[in-house]
């Protein structure tokens, strides 16, 4: 011990005397604007910072966790400051030139941020040298100088990439190959895919003013309702309509809160070397036929009304600036005449050699094909309702049996879609799993996964004839289960990826979640505000927070009225219905066509997490095959 101890001391002293080598210089880089739909990189950074702030546990469901965090900071919604500044050209109803990179769909370059790490004198001058790969190497080489502790923003050719070197005092000290992986992601489908119920800019309600909707057909006075701000004279006049909610795509009620947008955005945040080029043509009200394969003009009049079927719009986007081929298909999509409306249709395609490869195609369709809205109407309209007598507010009312009768034809419609995805959008038959068909979440199941919402009008106080029936809600869930089986079978038959990890997660977060009397946040209160004798109760509607975190992940009719507040011109409504007095029907529209019975932003985020989980695995699989 007397000998060993001095030796150990000497060794320790020698170790301290030997200088530790300085860390090697390193080049770190990331894409400046990884989610290219956002024209401003700062809007993408808002979501990047939210993602980076999540704990390991929260990152298991990053979209939902980030949405709750952003909503807590801005319960009126983060998208109201973003939707006007996207790469969607409203006047042309398509994606176009946007931001510093001119070509949206087929970029020739990406801007990346370079950072030097491990420099022992960060205040000195560094020189970045960017040498493009391939034929552009000789003529495209550029240099940029600045302090070593300052980040550099440079343009990198796509898809070839570039070799980047870092020099101090003329001596190269670090090297990196910078090559951006850009995913082309396409979104198609219906209102669940468009994000219906979640306007990017929700309606703003007056603190002092209220509105009257006259008298219901049953003789009930409809007075003291929340109403919009602004200098308007009557509900439905031009001034009133101009103060309505706003959307990324007004005609289709396409929202940045859509699970398709949020899943694509999340994928862009997870890899600093990845960019996502995202296009969506999902449109509220669309079906497999009218919408995806046949021209459908959207859910309301607006300058960006679709001028072609969604598949044709996707083909045009896929072609970039190149012309598409518009072809007539006499019988190819009617499945031997079994779907007559698909006889002799025209669909565009991009020539295969010019078409950009689709890395992921997100698809939400099927609910409208079996009359989803009609099934909902059956569940929430009292048997004595005048609305039931005139056919509901969205066409004929279906019961479970009628809804399930549509399923065999829906299976055929999926077959027609499959042909279009491969034939018109050039998705290789061997890569069918790039198509992600998303399941519809349960709407009225309680936490135990078997019970449904009880009879009652919680969340439906906006209109006196709305009342949920437990029996009919149970029938609706049974029909939804049958729809889910049809969708799963179709996906399996065509090799699509079926996304349903979110479906049962909605149990306990449906329409009746947060009923009055249950302890919790004010946002979970389902009382509807009304003004009686000049006093608002239980709260002033101007204080309603449409994007505050809450237990329910669906928009109730009350939520829809306070968030979307959809109205149409009074003269147009009177002409369409033929009623002498139509004010009461404006109230029905404002509480249903505003997105009732659709997932709210939090629900869309939950679906997005399920889509992103499946998408990660698909992307990783193809990247392993083609590193």
Coordinates of C-alpha atoms in Angstrom, one line a residue:
X1 CA 0.0 0.0 0.0
X2 CA 2.9 2.4 0.8
X3 CA 4.3 1.8 -2.7
X4 CA 1.1 1.7 -4.7
X5 CA -0.4 5.0 -3.4
X6 CA 2.5 7.2 -4.5
X7 CA 2.4 5.5 -8.0
X8 CA -1.3 6.3 -8.3
X9 CA -0.7 9.9 -7.3
X10 CA 2.1 10.2 -9.9
X11 CA 0.0 8.7 -12.7
X12 CA -2.9 11.1 -11.8
X13 CA -0.6 14.0 -11.9
X14 CA 0.9 12.9 -15.3
X15 CA -2.6 12.6 -16.7
X16 CA -3.4 16.2 -15.6
X17 CA -0.3 17.4 -17.3
X18 CA -1.1 15.9 -20.7
X19 CA -3.1 18.4 -22.7
X20 CA -6.6 17.2 -23.8
X21 CA -6.9 17.3 -27.6
X22 CA -9.3 20.0 -28.8
X23 CA -12.5 18.5 -30.2
X24 CA -12.5 18.1 -34.0
X25 CA -14.4 20.7 -35.9
X26 CA -17.8 19.5 -37.2
X27 CA -20.4 20.7 -39.7
X28 CA -24.0 20.4 -38.6
X29 CA -26.8 21.3 -40.9
X30 CA -30.6 21.3 -41.3
X31 CA -33.1 22.4 -43.9
X32 CA -34.1 26.0 -43.3
X33 CA -37.8 25.4 -44.1
X34 CA -38.5 21.7 -43.8
X35 CA -42.3 22.1 -44.3
X36 CA -42.5 23.8 -47.6
X37 CA -46.2 24.5 -47.6
X38 CA -45.4 27.3 -45.1
X39 CA -44.0 30.1 -47.1
X40 CA -42.3 31.6 -44.0
X41 CA -39.6 29.4 -42.3
X42 CA -40.6 31.1 -39.1
X43 CA -44.0 29.4 -39.1
X44 CA -42.3 26.0 -39.4
X45 CA -39.9 27.0 -36.6
X46 CA -42.9 27.6 -34.3
X47 CA -43.7 23.9 -34.6
X48 CA -40.1 22.8 -34.5
X49 CA -39.6 24.6 -31.2
X50 CA -42.8 23.1 -29.8
X51 CA -41.6 19.6 -30.9
X52 CA -38.1 20.1 -29.5
X53 CA -39.5 21.2 -26.1
X54 CA -41.5 18.0 -25.6
X55 CA -40.5 15.5 -23.0
X56 CA -39.6 11.9 -24.0
X57 CA -43.0 10.8 -22.9
X58 CA -44.8 13.5 -24.9
X59 CA -42.8 12.5 -28.0
X60 CA -44.7 9.2 -28.0
X61 CA -47.6 11.4 -29.3
X62 CA -45.8 14.4 -30.6
X63 CA -48.5 16.1 -32.7
X64 CA -51.2 15.8 -29.9
X65 CA -48.7 17.0 -27.3
X66 CA -47.5 19.9 -29.4
X67 CA -51.1 20.9 -30.3
X68 CA -52.1 21.1 -26.6
X69 CA -49.0 23.2 -25.9
X70 CA -49.6 25.6 -28.7
X71 CA -53.3 25.8 -27.9
X72 CA -52.6 26.6 -24.3
X73 CA -50.5 29.6 -25.5
X74 CA -53.1 30.6 -28.1
X75 CA -56.6 29.2 -27.5
X76 CA -57.8 31.2 -30.5
X77 CA -55.5 29.0 -32.6
X78 CA -52.0 29.2 -34.0
X79 CA -53.1 28.9 -37.7
X80 CA -54.9 32.3 -37.8
X81 CA -51.4 33.9 -38.4
X82 CA -50.3 31.3 -40.9
X83 CA -53.0 30.4 -43.4
X84 CA -52.7 33.5 -45.5
X85 CA -49.0 32.8 -46.1
X86 CA -48.9 29.3 -47.6
X87 CA -47.9 28.0 -51.1
X88 CA -51.5 27.6 -52.0
X89 CA -52.6 30.0 -54.8
X90 CA -56.3 30.8 -54.0
X91 CA -56.9 32.4 -57.4
X92 CA -55.8 29.3 -59.3
X93 CA -56.8 26.6 -56.8
X94 CA -53.4 25.0 -56.9
X95 CA -49.9 25.1 -55.4
X96 CA -47.5 27.5 -57.1
X97 CA -44.4 29.6 -56.8
X98 CA -43.7 30.4 -53.2
X99 CA -40.9 31.7 -51.1
X100 CA -37.2 31.7 -52.0
X101 CA -37.4 28.4 -53.9
X102 CA -39.3 29.1 -57.1
X103 CA -40.7 25.7 -58.1
X104 CA -42.9 24.3 -55.3
X105 CA -43.6 20.7 -56.5
X106 CA -40.2 20.1 -58.3
X107 CA -37.6 22.2 -56.4
X108 CA -34.2 22.5 -58.0
X109 CA -32.6 23.5 -54.7
X110 CA -33.2 23.9 -51.0
X111 CA -31.9 26.4 -48.5
X112 CA -30.0 24.9 -45.6
X113 CA -28.5 26.3 -42.4
X114 CA -24.9 25.4 -41.8
X115 CA -23.3 25.6 -38.4
X116 CA -19.7 25.0 -37.3
X117 CA -19.1 23.2 -34.0
X118 CA -15.9 22.5 -32.2
X119 CA -14.1 25.7 -33.3
X120 CA -11.7 26.8 -30.5
X121 CA -11.7 30.4 -31.7
X122 CA -15.4 31.0 -32.7
X123 CA -14.8 34.8 -33.3
X124 CA -12.4 34.2 -36.2
X125 CA -13.5 34.2 -39.8
X126 CA -14.7 31.0 -41.4
X127 CA -15.2 30.3 -45.1
X128 CA -17.8 27.9 -46.4
X129 CA -17.2 26.3 -49.8
X130 CA -20.2 24.6 -51.5
X131 CA -19.3 22.3 -54.4
X132 CA -22.4 20.9 -56.2
X133 CA -22.4 17.2 -57.0
X134 CA -22.2 15.9 -60.5
X135 CA -22.1 18.0 -63.7
X136 CA -22.7 21.3 -61.8
X137 CA -19.5 21.0 -59.8
X138 CA -17.4 23.1 -62.1
X139 CA -19.7 26.1 -62.6
X140 CA -21.8 26.0 -59.5
X141 CA -19.2 26.2 -56.7
X142 CA -19.8 29.1 -54.3
X143 CA -18.1 30.5 -51.2
X144 CA -19.5 32.4 -48.2
X145 CA -17.5 33.9 -45.3
X146 CA -18.4 35.1 -41.8
X147 CA -17.6 34.6 -38.2
X148 CA -17.2 31.0 -37.2
X149 CA -20.0 31.3 -34.5
X150 CA -22.5 32.6 -37.1
X151 CA -24.8 30.3 -39.0
X152 CA -24.7 30.4 -42.8
X153 CA -27.7 30.0 -45.0
X154 CA -26.7 28.5 -48.4
X155 CA -28.5 26.9 -51.4
X156 CA -28.0 23.2 -52.0
X157 CA -28.9 21.7 -55.4
X158 CA -31.7 19.1 -55.3
X159 CA -31.6 16.2 -55.7
X160 CA -27.8 15.9 -56.2
X161 CA -26.7 17.7 -53.1
X162 CA -23.2 19.2 -52.5
X163 CA -19.9 18.7 -50.7
X164 CA -19.4 21.4 -48.1
X165 CA -16.0 22.3 -46.6
X166 CA -15.2 24.7 -43.8
X167 CA -11.9 26.6 -43.8
X168 CA -10.1 28.8 -41.2
X169 CA -7.2 31.0 -42.5
X170 CA -7.3 29.1 -45.8
X171 CA -7.0 25.7 -44.2
X172 CA -9.9 23.3 -44.5
X173 CA -10.8 21.8 -41.1
X174 CA -14.2 20.1 -41.7
X175 CA -16.1 18.4 -44.5
X176 CA -19.7 17.2 -45.0
X177 CA -21.9 15.9 -47.7
X178 CA -25.2 17.8 -47.7
X179 CA -28.0 16.1 -49.5
X180 CA -31.6 17.0 -48.7
X181 CA -34.3 14.2 -48.7
X182 CA -37.5 15.8 -50.0
X183 CA -40.7 13.7 -49.5
X184 CA -43.6 14.4 -51.8
X185 CA -46.8 13.8 -49.8
X186 CA -50.3 14.0 -51.3
X187 CA -53.6 14.4 -49.3
X188 CA -57.0 13.4 -50.8
X189 CA -60.4 12.8 -49.3
X190 CA -63.4 14.2 -47.5
X191 CA -64.2 16.5 -44.6
X192 CA -62.2 14.4 -42.1
X193 CA -59.2 14.8 -44.3
X194 CA -59.8 18.5 -45.0
X195 CA -60.1 19.4 -41.3
X196 CA -63.7 20.6 -41.4
X197 CA -64.8 22.2 -38.1
X198 CA -61.5 23.9 -37.6
X199 CA -61.3 27.1 -39.5
X200 CA -57.8 28.6 -39.6
X201 CA -59.3 31.8 -38.5
X202 CA -62.4 31.1 -36.4
X203 CA -65.3 33.5 -36.3
X204 CA -65.0 36.4 -33.9
X205 CA -68.1 36.9 -31.7
X206 CA -69.4 40.2 -30.4
X207 CA -69.2 41.0 -26.7
X208 CA -72.2 43.3 -26.7
X209 CA -74.5 42.3 -29.5
X210 CA -76.8 39.3 -29.9
X211 CA -79.0 38.0 -32.7
X212 CA -82.5 36.7 -33.2
X213 CA -83.4 33.8 -35.5
X214 CA -87.1 34.3 -35.3
X215 CA -89.2 31.3 -34.3
X216 CA -88.7 27.7 -35.0
X217 CA -91.3 25.7 -37.0
X218 CA -92.4 24.3 -33.6
X219 CA -93.1 27.8 -32.3
X220 CA -90.0 28.2 -30.0
X221 CA -88.5 31.7 -29.8
X222 CA -84.9 31.7 -31.0
X223 CA -83.6 34.9 -29.4
X224 CA -80.5 36.0 -27.5
X225 CA -77.9 34.1 -29.7
X226 CA -74.2 34.9 -29.9
X227 CA -73.4 36.7 -33.1
X228 CA -70.5 38.1 -35.2
X229 CA -68.7 41.4 -34.7
X230 CA -68.9 44.0 -37.4
X231 CA -71.1 46.7 -38.9
X232 CA -73.8 44.6 -40.4
X233 CA -77.6 45.1 -40.5
X234 CA -79.2 41.7 -40.6
X235 CA -78.0 38.1 -40.3
X236 CA -76.9 36.9 -43.7
X237 CA -76.3 40.3 -45.3
X238 CA -73.1 41.1 -47.1
X239 CA -71.4 42.7 -44.1
X240 CA -72.3 39.8 -41.9
X241 CA -70.9 37.2 -44.4
X242 CA -67.7 39.1 -44.8
X243 CA -66.9 38.6 -41.1
X244 CA -67.1 34.8 -41.4
X245 CA -64.4 32.2 -40.6
X246 CA -61.5 31.8 -43.0
X247 CA -59.8 28.7 -44.3
X248 CA -56.6 27.8 -46.2
X249 CA -59.0 26.6 -48.9
X250 CA -62.4 28.3 -48.3
X251 CA -64.3 26.3 -50.9
X252 CA -63.3 23.0 -49.4
X253 CA -63.0 24.0 -45.7
X254 CA -59.5 22.8 -45.9
X255 CA -57.7 23.6 -42.7
X256 CA -54.1 23.6 -41.4
X257 CA -55.4 21.7 -38.4
X258 CA -56.2 18.7 -40.7
X259 CA -54.5 15.5 -39.6
X260 CA -53.0 15.2 -43.1
X261 CA -51.3 18.5 -42.8
X262 CA -50.2 17.8 -39.2
X263 CA -48.8 14.3 -40.0
X264 CA -46.8 15.7 -43.0
X265 CA -45.6 18.6 -40.9
X266 CA -44.5 16.3 -38.1
X267 CA -42.5 14.1 -40.5
X268 CA -40.7 17.3 -41.7
X269 CA -39.7 18.1 -38.1
X270 CA -38.2 14.8 -37.1
X271 CA -35.2 14.7 -39.4
X272 CA -33.1 17.9 -39.9
X273 CA -32.0 16.7 -43.3
X274 CA -35.6 16.2 -44.6
X275 CA -38.0 18.5 -46.4
X276 CA -41.6 17.7 -47.1
X277 CA -43.4 19.0 -50.2
X278 CA -47.1 18.6 -49.3
X279 CA -50.2 19.1 -51.5
X280 CA -53.7 18.4 -50.4
X281 CA -57.0 18.5 -52.3
X282 CA -59.2 17.0 -49.6
X283 CA -62.6 18.7 -49.6
X284 CA -65.5 18.6 -47.2
X285 CA -68.4 16.7 -48.7
X286 CA -66.3 14.7 -51.1
X287 CA -67.0 11.1 -52.0
X288 CA -65.1 8.5 -53.9
X289 CA -67.1 9.3 -56.9
X290 CA -68.1 13.0 -56.7
X291 CA -64.9 14.5 -55.3
X292 CA -62.1 12.1 -56.0
X293 CA -63.0 10.8 -59.5
X294 CA -65.7 13.3 -60.7
X295 CA -65.6 17.0 -60.5
X296 CA -67.1 18.4 -57.2
X297 CA -67.2 22.1 -56.5
X298 CA -66.7 22.1 -52.8
X299 CA -68.8 22.9 -49.7
X300 CA -69.3 26.7 -50.2
X301 CA -68.8 29.2 -53.0
X302 CA -65.3 30.7 -52.9
X303 CA -62.6 31.9 -55.4
X304 CA -60.7 28.6 -55.0
X305 CA -63.4 26.2 -56.0
X306 CA -62.0 23.0 -57.4
X307 CA -62.1 22.9 -61.2
X308 CA -61.4 19.2 -61.6
X309 CA -61.6 15.9 -59.6
X310 CA -59.1 15.4 -56.8
X311 CA -57.2 12.7 -58.6
X312 CA -56.8 15.1 -61.6
X313 CA -55.6 17.9 -59.4
X314 CA -53.0 15.6 -57.8
X315 CA -51.8 14.5 -61.3
X316 CA -51.5 18.2 -62.3
X317 CA -49.5 18.9 -59.1
X318 CA -47.4 15.8 -59.7
X319 CA -46.5 17.1 -63.2
X320 CA -45.3 20.5 -61.9
X321 CA -45.2 22.9 -64.8
X322 CA -45.6 20.1 -67.4
X323 CA -48.9 19.6 -69.2
X324 CA -51.1 16.7 -68.1
X325 CA -53.0 14.4 -70.3
X326 CA -56.8 14.5 -70.0
X327 CA -58.3 11.2 -71.0
X328 CA -61.7 9.8 -71.3
X329 CA -62.4 6.4 -69.6
X330 CA -65.6 4.8 -70.9
X331 CA -65.7 1.9 -68.5
X332 CA -62.4 1.6 -66.7
X333 CA -63.6 3.0 -63.4
X334 CA -67.3 1.9 -63.4
X335 CA -66.1 -1.7 -62.6
X336 CA -68.0 -3.2 -65.6
X337 CA -70.9 -0.8 -65.2
X338 CA -71.5 -1.5 -61.5
X339 CA -70.9 2.2 -60.7
X340 CA -72.8 3.9 -63.5
X341 CA -71.8 7.4 -62.5
X342 CA -68.2 6.5 -63.3
X343 CA -68.9 5.6 -66.9
X344 CA -67.3 8.0 -69.5
X345 CA -65.5 10.1 -67.0
X346 CA -62.4 12.3 -67.7
X347 CA -59.4 12.1 -65.4
X348 CA -56.0 13.7 -65.9
X349 CA -52.7 11.9 -65.6
X350 CA -49.1 13.0 -65.7
X351 CA -46.9 11.1 -68.2
X352 CA -45.0 8.6 -66.1
X353 CA -41.6 9.8 -67.2
X354 CA -42.5 13.4 -66.0
X355 CA -44.4 12.6 -62.9
X356 CA -42.8 13.2 -59.6
X357 CA -42.8 10.1 -57.4
X358 CA -45.4 10.2 -54.6
X359 CA -43.7 9.1 -51.4
X360 CA -47.0 8.9 -49.4
X361 CA -50.6 9.4 -50.3
X362 CA -52.9 10.1 -47.4
X363 CA -56.5 9.1 -48.1
X364 CA -59.7 9.7 -46.0
X365 CA -62.9 8.7 -47.9
X366 CA -65.9 6.5 -47.5
X367 CA -68.1 8.2 -44.8
X368 CA -70.0 10.4 -47.3
X369 CA -70.4 7.4 -49.6
X370 CA -72.6 5.6 -47.1
X371 CA -74.4 8.7 -45.9
X372 CA -72.5 9.6 -42.7
X373 CA -74.3 12.9 -42.3
X374 CA -77.6 11.2 -42.7
X375 CA -76.7 8.6 -40.0
X376 CA -75.8 11.4 -37.6
X377 CA -79.0 13.2 -38.3
X378 CA -80.9 10.1 -37.4
X379 CA -79.1 10.0 -34.0
X380 CA -79.6 13.6 -33.0
X381 CA -83.1 14.6 -34.3
X382 CA -86.0 14.0 -32.1
X383 CA -88.7 11.7 -33.7
X384 CA -91.2 14.6 -33.7
X385 CA -88.7 17.1 -35.2
X386 CA -89.8 19.3 -38.1
X387 CA -86.3 18.8 -39.5
X388 CA -86.8 15.1 -39.6
X389 CA -90.1 15.6 -41.4
X390 CA -88.4 17.6 -44.1
X391 CA -85.5 15.2 -44.5
X392 CA -83.0 16.5 -42.0
X393 CA -80.6 19.3 -42.9
X394 CA -78.3 17.2 -45.1
X395 CA -80.6 15.2 -47.3
X396 CA -82.4 11.9 -46.5
X397 CA -82.1 10.5 -43.0
X398 CA -80.6 7.0 -42.9
X399 CA -80.9 4.4 -40.2
X400 CA -78.2 1.7 -39.6
X401 CA -79.7 -0.7 -42.1
X402 CA -79.8 1.8 -44.9
X403 CA -76.3 2.9 -44.2
X404 CA -75.0 -0.7 -44.3
X405 CA -76.7 -1.3 -47.6
X406 CA -74.3 1.1 -49.2
X407 CA -71.2 -0.9 -48.1
X408 CA -70.9 -3.3 -51.1
X409 CA -70.9 -0.4 -53.5
X410 CA -68.3 1.4 -51.4
X411 CA -66.0 -1.6 -51.8
X412 CA -66.4 -1.2 -55.6
X413 CA -65.6 2.5 -55.3
X414 CA -62.4 1.7 -53.4
X415 CA -61.5 -0.5 -56.3
X416 CA -62.0 2.3 -58.7
X417 CA -59.8 4.6 -56.6
X418 CA -57.1 2.0 -56.5
X419 CA -57.1 1.9 -60.3
X420 CA -56.7 5.7 -60.5
X421 CA -53.9 5.8 -57.9
X422 CA -51.8 3.4 -59.9
X423 CA -52.9 4.3 -63.4
X424 CA -53.2 8.1 -63.1
X425 CA -50.8 8.9 -60.3
X426 CA -48.2 6.4 -61.2
X427 CA -47.9 4.7 -57.8
X428 CA -46.1 1.4 -58.6
X429 CA -48.2 -1.6 -57.9
X430 CA -45.4 -3.0 -55.8
X431 CA -45.5 0.1 -53.6
X432 CA -49.1 0.1 -52.8
X433 CA -48.3 0.5 -49.1
X434 CA -47.5 4.1 -49.8
X435 CA -51.3 4.7 -49.8
X436 CA -52.5 5.3 -46.2
X437 CA -56.3 4.9 -45.8
X438 CA -57.3 6.5 -42.5
X439 CA -60.1 5.0 -40.3
X440 CA -62.9 7.1 -38.9
X441 CA -62.7 7.5 -35.1
X442 CA -65.5 6.4 -32.8
X443 CA -67.8 9.3 -31.9
X444 CA -70.0 8.4 -29.0
X445 CA -68.3 5.5 -27.2
X446 CA -67.6 6.1 -23.5
X447 CA -64.3 5.3 -21.8
X448 CA -65.2 1.6 -21.2
X449 CA -65.2 1.1 -25.0
X450 CA -68.7 -0.4 -25.1
X451 CA -71.2 2.1 -23.6
X452 CA -72.4 5.0 -25.7
X453 CA -73.5 8.6 -24.8
X454 CA -76.8 8.6 -22.9
X455 CA -79.9 10.4 -24.1
X456 CA -79.6 14.1 -23.7
X457 CA -78.9 17.5 -25.3
X458 CA -75.4 18.2 -23.7
X459 CA -73.4 20.1 -26.3
X460 CA -76.6 20.6 -28.4
X461 CA -78.3 23.5 -26.7
X462 CA -78.0 25.7 -29.7
X463 CA -81.2 24.4 -31.3
X464 CA -84.2 23.0 -29.5
X465 CA -84.8 20.0 -31.7
X466 CA -81.3 18.6 -31.3
X467 CA -81.2 15.7 -28.8
X468 CA -78.9 12.7 -28.9
X469 CA -80.6 9.3 -28.7
X470 CA -78.6 6.6 -26.9
X471 CA -80.3 3.9 -28.9
X472 CA -79.7 5.5 -32.3
X473 CA -76.1 6.5 -31.3
X474 CA -75.5 2.8 -30.6
X475 CA -76.9 1.9 -34.0
X476 CA -74.6 4.6 -35.5
X477 CA -71.6 3.1 -33.9
X478 CA -72.6 -0.4 -35.2
X479 CA -72.8 1.1 -38.7
X480 CA -69.4 2.7 -38.2
X481 CA -68.0 -0.7 -37.2
X482 CA -69.3 -2.2 -40.4
X483 CA -67.8 0.7 -42.3
X484 CA -64.5 0.1 -40.6
X485 CA -64.5 -3.6 -41.6
X486 CA -65.2 -2.6 -45.2
X487 CA -62.4 -0.1 -45.2
X488 CA -59.9 -2.6 -43.6
X489 CA -60.8 -5.3 -46.1
X490 CA -60.4 -2.9 -49.0
X491 CA -57.0 -1.7 -47.7
X492 CA -55.9 -5.3 -47.3
X493 CA -57.0 -6.3 -50.8
X494 CA -55.1 -3.5 -52.5
X495 CA -52.0 -3.6 -50.3
X496 CA -52.7 -0.1 -48.8
X497 CA -51.7 0.8 -45.3
X498 CA -54.7 1.0 -43.0
X499 CA -54.3 3.5 -40.2
X500 CA -56.6 2.8 -37.2
X501 CA -54.3 3.3 -34.2
X502 CA -56.4 6.3 -33.2
X503 CA -59.8 4.8 -33.6
X504 CA -60.4 3.4 -30.1
X505 CA -58.4 6.2 -28.5
X506 CA -61.4 8.4 -29.0
X507 CA -63.5 6.4 -26.6
X508 CA -64.3 8.8 -23.7
X509 CA -63.5 11.8 -25.8
X510 CA -66.6 11.9 -28.0
X511 CA -69.6 14.1 -28.3
X512 CA -70.8 13.9 -24.7
X513 CA -67.4 14.2 -23.0
X514 CA -67.4 17.1 -20.6
X515 CA -71.1 17.1 -19.8
X516 CA -72.3 19.8 -17.3
X517 CA -71.6 19.0 -13.7
X518 CA -68.3 17.1 -14.3
X519 CA -65.3 18.8 -12.7
X520 CA -62.7 20.1 -15.0
X521 CA -61.7 23.1 -17.1
X522 CA -64.2 25.7 -18.2
X523 CA -63.6 24.7 -21.8
X524 CA -65.3 21.4 -21.0
X525 CA -68.6 23.0 -20.0
X526 CA -71.2 22.2 -22.5
X527 CA -73.7 24.9 -21.6
X528 CA -74.5 27.1 -24.6
X529 CA -74.4 30.9 -23.9
X530 CA -77.6 32.9 -24.4
X531 CA -78.5 36.5 -23.6
X532 CA -81.6 37.0 -21.5
X533 CA -82.7 40.5 -20.5
X534 CA -79.4 41.9 -21.5
X535 CA -77.2 39.4 -19.5
X536 CA -75.1 36.6 -21.0
X537 CA -75.2 33.3 -19.2
X538 CA -73.3 31.2 -18.4
X539 CA -70.5 33.2 -20.1
X540 CA -70.0 35.9 -22.7
X541 CA -69.5 34.1 -26.1
X542 CA -66.6 36.5 -26.9
X543 CA -64.7 34.5 -24.2
X544 CA -65.2 31.2 -26.0
X545 CA -61.9 29.6 -26.8
X546 CA -62.3 27.4 -29.9
X547 CA -58.8 25.8 -29.7
X548 CA -58.4 25.5 -26.0
X549 CA -57.4 21.9 -24.9
X550 CA -60.5 20.0 -23.8
X551 CA -61.7 16.5 -23.0
X552 CA -63.9 16.1 -26.1
X553 CA -62.2 15.6 -29.4
X554 CA -65.3 16.2 -31.5
X555 CA -67.1 19.4 -32.3
X556 CA -70.6 19.5 -30.9
X557 CA -73.3 21.6 -32.6
X558 CA -72.7 24.2 -29.9
X559 CA -68.9 24.2 -30.6
X560 CA -69.6 24.4 -34.3
X561 CA -71.8 27.5 -33.9
X562 CA -69.2 29.2 -31.8
X563 CA -66.3 28.3 -34.0
X564 CA -67.4 28.2 -37.6
X565 CA -70.8 30.0 -37.6
X566 CA -71.6 29.1 -41.2
X567 CA -74.3 31.2 -42.8
X568 CA -75.5 31.9 -46.3
X569 CA -77.1 34.9 -47.9
X570 CA -80.7 35.3 -46.8
X571 CA -82.1 35.6 -50.3
X572 CA -80.3 32.5 -51.4
X573 CA -81.6 30.5 -48.5
X574 CA -85.2 31.6 -49.0
X575 CA -84.9 30.6 -52.7
X576 CA -83.4 27.2 -52.0
X577 CA -85.9 26.2 -49.3
X578 CA -89.0 27.9 -50.5
X579 CA -90.0 28.9 -46.9
X580 CA -91.4 32.3 -46.2
X581 CA -89.3 32.6 -43.1
X582 CA -85.8 31.0 -43.1
X583 CA -84.0 32.7 -40.1
X584 CA -84.4 29.5 -38.0
X585 CA -82.7 27.5 -40.7
X586 CA -79.7 29.8 -40.6
X587 CA -79.3 28.6 -37.0
X588 CA -79.4 25.0 -38.1
X589 CA -76.7 25.7 -40.7
X590 CA -74.6 27.6 -38.3
X591 CA -74.6 24.6 -35.9
X592 CA -74.2 21.8 -38.4
X593 CA -72.5 22.9 -41.6
X594 CA -69.9 24.6 -39.4
X595 CA -68.3 21.2 -38.7
X596 CA -70.4 19.6 -36.1
X597 CA -69.7 15.9 -35.5
X598 CA -66.1 16.3 -36.9
X599 CA -62.9 16.0 -34.9
X600 CA -61.7 19.3 -33.4
X601 CA -58.0 20.3 -33.7
X602 CA -57.0 18.1 -30.8
X603 CA -58.8 15.2 -32.3
X604 CA -57.2 15.8 -35.7
X605 CA -53.8 15.8 -33.9
X606 CA -54.5 12.4 -32.3
X607 CA -55.3 11.0 -35.8
X608 CA -52.2 12.7 -37.1
X609 CA -50.0 10.8 -34.6
X610 CA -51.5 7.5 -35.8
X611 CA -50.8 8.4 -39.4
X612 CA -47.3 9.6 -38.7
X613 CA -46.5 6.4 -36.8
X614 CA -47.4 4.3 -39.8
X615 CA -45.8 6.7 -42.3
X616 CA -42.4 6.6 -40.4
X617 CA -42.3 2.8 -40.9
X618 CA -43.1 3.1 -44.6
X619 CA -40.5 5.8 -45.2
X620 CA -37.8 3.9 -43.2
X621 CA -38.5 0.8 -45.2
X622 CA -38.0 2.5 -48.6
X623 CA -35.0 4.4 -47.3
X624 CA -33.4 1.1 -46.3
X625 CA -34.0 -0.2 -49.8
X626 CA -32.7 3.0 -51.5
X627 CA -30.2 4.6 -49.1

